[in-house]
PDB file of C-alpha atoms in Angstrom:
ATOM      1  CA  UNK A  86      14.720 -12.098  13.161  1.00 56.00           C
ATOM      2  CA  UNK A  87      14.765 -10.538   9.974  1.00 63.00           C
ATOM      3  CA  UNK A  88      12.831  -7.289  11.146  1.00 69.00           C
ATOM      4  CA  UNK A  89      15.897  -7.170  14.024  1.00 78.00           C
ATOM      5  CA  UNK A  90      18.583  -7.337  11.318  1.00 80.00           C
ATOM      6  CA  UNK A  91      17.114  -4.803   8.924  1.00 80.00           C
ATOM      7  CA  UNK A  92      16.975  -2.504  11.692  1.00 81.00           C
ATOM      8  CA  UNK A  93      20.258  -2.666  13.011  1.00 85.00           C
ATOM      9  CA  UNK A  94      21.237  -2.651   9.303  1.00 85.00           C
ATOM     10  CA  UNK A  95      19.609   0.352   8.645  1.00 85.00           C
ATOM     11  CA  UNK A  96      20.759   2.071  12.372  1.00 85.00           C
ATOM     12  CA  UNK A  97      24.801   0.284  11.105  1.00 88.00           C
ATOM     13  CA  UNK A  98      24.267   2.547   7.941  1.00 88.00           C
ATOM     14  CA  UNK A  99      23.051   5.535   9.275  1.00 86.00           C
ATOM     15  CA  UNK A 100      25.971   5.380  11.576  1.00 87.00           C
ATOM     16  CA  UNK A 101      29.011   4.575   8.825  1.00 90.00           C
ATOM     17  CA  UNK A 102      27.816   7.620   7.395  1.00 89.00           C
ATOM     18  CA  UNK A 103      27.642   9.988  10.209  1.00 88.00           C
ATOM     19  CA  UNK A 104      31.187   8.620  11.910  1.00 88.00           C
ATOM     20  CA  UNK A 105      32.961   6.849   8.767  1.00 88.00           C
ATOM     21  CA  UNK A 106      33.282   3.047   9.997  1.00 90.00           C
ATOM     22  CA  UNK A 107      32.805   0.490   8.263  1.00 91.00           C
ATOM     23  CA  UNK A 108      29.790  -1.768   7.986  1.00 88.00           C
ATOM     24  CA  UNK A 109      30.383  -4.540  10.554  1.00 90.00           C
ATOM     25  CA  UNK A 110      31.537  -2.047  13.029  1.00 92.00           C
ATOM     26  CA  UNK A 111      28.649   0.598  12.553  1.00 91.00           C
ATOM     27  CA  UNK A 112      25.946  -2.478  12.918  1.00 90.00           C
ATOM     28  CA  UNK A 113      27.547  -3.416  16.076  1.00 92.00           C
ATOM     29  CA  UNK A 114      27.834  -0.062  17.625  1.00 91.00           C
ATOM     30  CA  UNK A 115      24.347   0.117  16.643  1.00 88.00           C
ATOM     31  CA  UNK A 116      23.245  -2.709  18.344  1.00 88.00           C
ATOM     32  CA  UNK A 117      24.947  -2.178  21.693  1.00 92.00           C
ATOM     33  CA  UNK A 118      23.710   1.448  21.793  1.00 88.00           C
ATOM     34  CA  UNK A 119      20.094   0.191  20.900  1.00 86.00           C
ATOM     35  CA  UNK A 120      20.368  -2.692  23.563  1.00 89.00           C
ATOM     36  CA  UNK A 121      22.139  -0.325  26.575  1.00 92.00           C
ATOM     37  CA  UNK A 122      19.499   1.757  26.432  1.00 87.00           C
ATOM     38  CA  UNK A 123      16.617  -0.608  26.226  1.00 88.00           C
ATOM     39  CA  UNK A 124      18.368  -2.751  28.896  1.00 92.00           C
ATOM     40  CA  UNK A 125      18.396  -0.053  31.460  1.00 91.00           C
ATOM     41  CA  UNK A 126      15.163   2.420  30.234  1.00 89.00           C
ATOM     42  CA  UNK A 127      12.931  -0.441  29.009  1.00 89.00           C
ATOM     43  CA  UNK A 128       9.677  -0.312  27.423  1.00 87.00           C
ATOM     44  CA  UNK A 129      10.031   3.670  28.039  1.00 89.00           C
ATOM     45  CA  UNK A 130      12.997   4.111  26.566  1.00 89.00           C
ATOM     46  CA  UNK A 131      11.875   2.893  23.358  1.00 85.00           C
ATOM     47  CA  UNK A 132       8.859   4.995  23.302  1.00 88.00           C
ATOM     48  CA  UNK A 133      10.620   8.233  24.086  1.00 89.00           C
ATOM     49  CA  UNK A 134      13.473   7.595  21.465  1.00 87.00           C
ATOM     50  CA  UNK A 135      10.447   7.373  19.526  1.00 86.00           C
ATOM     51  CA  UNK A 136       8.897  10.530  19.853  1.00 91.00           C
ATOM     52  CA  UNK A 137      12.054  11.831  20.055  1.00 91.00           C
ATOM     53  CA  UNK A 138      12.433  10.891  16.500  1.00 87.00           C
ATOM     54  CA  UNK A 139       8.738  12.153  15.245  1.00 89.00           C
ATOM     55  CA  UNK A 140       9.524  15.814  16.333  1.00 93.00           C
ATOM     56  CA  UNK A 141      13.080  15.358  14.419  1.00 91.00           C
ATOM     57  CA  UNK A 142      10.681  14.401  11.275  1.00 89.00           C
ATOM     58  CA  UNK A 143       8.446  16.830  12.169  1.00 92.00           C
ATOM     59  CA  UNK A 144      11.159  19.492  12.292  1.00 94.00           C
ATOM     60  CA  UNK A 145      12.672  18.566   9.207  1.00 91.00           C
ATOM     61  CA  UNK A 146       9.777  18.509   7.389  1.00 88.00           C
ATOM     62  CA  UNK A 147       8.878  21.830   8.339  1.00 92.00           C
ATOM     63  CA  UNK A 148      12.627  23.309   7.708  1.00 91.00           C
ATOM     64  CA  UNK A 149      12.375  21.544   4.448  1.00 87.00           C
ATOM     65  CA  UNK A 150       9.360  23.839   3.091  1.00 84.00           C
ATOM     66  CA  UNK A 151      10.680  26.783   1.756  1.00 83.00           C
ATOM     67  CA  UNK A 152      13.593  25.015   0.111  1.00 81.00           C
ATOM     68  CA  UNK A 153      10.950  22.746  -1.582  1.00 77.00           C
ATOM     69  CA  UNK A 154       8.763  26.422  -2.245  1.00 74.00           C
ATOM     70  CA  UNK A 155      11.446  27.807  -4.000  1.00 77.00           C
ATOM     71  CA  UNK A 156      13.103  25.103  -5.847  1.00 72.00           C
ATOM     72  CA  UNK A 157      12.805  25.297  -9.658  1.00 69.00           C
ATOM     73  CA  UNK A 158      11.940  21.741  -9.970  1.00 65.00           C
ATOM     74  CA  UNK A 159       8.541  21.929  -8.152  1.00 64.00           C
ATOM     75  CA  UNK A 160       6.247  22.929 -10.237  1.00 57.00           C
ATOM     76  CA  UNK A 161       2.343  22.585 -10.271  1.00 53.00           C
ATOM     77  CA  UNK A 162       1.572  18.997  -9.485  1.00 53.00           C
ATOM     78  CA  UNK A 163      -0.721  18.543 -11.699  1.00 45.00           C
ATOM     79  CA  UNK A 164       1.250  19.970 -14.824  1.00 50.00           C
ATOM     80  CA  UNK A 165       4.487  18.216 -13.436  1.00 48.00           C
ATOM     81  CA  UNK A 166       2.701  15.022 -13.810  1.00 50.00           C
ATOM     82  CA  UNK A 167       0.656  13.240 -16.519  1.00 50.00           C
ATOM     83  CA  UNK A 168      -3.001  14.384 -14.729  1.00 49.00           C
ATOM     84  CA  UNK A 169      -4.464  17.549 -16.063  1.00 49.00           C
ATOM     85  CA  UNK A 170      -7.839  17.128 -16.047  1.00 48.00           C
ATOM     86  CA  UNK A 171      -7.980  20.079 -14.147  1.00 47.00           C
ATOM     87  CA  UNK A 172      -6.610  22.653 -16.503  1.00 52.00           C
ATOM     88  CA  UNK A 173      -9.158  21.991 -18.715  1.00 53.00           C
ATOM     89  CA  UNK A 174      -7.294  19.407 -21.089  1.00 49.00           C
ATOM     90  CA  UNK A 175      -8.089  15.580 -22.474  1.00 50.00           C
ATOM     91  CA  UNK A 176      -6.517  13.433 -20.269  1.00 49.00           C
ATOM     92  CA  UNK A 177      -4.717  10.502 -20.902  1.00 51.00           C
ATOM     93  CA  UNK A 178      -4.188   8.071 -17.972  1.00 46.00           C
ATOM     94  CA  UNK A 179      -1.956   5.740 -19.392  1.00 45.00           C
ATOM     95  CA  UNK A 180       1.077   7.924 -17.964  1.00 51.00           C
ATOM     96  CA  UNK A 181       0.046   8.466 -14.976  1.00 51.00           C
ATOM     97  CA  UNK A 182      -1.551   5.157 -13.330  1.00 56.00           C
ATOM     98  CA  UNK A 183       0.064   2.487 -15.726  1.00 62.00           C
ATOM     99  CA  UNK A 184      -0.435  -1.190 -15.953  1.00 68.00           C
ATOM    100  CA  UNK A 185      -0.603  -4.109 -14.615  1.00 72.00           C
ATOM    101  CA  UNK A 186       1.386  -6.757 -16.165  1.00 79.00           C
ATOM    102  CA  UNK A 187       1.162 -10.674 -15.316  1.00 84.00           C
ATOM    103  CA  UNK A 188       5.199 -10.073 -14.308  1.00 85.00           C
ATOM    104  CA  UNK A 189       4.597  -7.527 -11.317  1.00 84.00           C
ATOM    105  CA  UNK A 190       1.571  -9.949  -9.862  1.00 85.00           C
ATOM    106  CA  UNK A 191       3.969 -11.098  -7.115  1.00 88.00           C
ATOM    107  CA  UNK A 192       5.193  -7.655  -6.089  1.00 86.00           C
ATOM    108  CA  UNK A 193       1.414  -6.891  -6.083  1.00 85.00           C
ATOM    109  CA  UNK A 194       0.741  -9.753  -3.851  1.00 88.00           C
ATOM    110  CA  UNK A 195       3.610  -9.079  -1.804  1.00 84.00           C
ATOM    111  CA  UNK A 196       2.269  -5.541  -1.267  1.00 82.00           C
ATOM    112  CA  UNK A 197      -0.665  -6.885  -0.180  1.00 83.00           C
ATOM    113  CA  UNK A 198      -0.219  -9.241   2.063  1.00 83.00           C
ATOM    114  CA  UNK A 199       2.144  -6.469   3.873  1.00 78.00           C
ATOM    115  CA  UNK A 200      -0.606  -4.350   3.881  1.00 76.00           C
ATOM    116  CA  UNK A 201      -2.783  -6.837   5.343  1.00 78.00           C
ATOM    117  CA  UNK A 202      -0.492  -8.162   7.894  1.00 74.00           C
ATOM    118  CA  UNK A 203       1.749  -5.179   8.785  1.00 68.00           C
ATOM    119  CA  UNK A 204       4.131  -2.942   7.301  1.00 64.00           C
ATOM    120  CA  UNK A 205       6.573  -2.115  10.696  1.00 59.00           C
ATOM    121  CA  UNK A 206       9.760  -4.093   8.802  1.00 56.00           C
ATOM    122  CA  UNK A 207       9.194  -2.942   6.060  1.00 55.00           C
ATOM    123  CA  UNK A 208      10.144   0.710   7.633  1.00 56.00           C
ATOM    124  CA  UNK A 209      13.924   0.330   7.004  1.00 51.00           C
ATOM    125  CA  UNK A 210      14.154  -0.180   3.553  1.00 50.00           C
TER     126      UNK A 210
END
């Protein structure tokens, strides 16, 4: 149940933002667009809309390239970031990988056990 309404929550946003409704309306539309076409395509349906949206990601990733070439923010990864152990520098780690405090054990455990168990809900946040 949760997995269903962080979907349609995340399909209700994407939506408000594209047509400018507002958020009860958008997750709504959503809904009935998601359950016409699943009503009448089925299992199929689903799948296509699927690949449909992996060659959209695909696309854009590719399209995205030489903006990300030529911005001025990218710069080598490895000087951008703390690890530079391969320009021939001490390295200090303590940047780069960080801690682990007794506070963030939960969020660690949480990760876990989504990793063990299944990430798909956790696609929509």
């Amino acid at each position: 149940i949760l997995w269903s309404a962080s979907i349609l929550a995340a399909l209700g946003t994407s939506l408000r933002v594209i047509c400018g409704i507002n958020d009860t309306a958008s997750i709504i539309a959503s809904a009935a667009i998601a359950m016409t076409y699943t009503l009448f395509g089925g299992l199929y349906s689903v799948a296509f809309t699927d690949v449909f949206q992996l060659i959209c990601i695909f696309f854009g990733l590719i399209f995205a390239i030489p903006f990300m070439t030529s911005s001025h923010n990218v710069d080598i990864p490895l000087r951008s970031s703390n690890l530079t152990m391969f320009m021939g520098q001490d390295q200090s780690y303590s940047k780069f990988f960080g801690k682990l405090e007794k506070s963030d054990a939960g969020v660690w455990v949480d990760y876990a056990i989504m990793l063990i168990f299944g990430g798909i809900p956790w696609q929509a946040y």
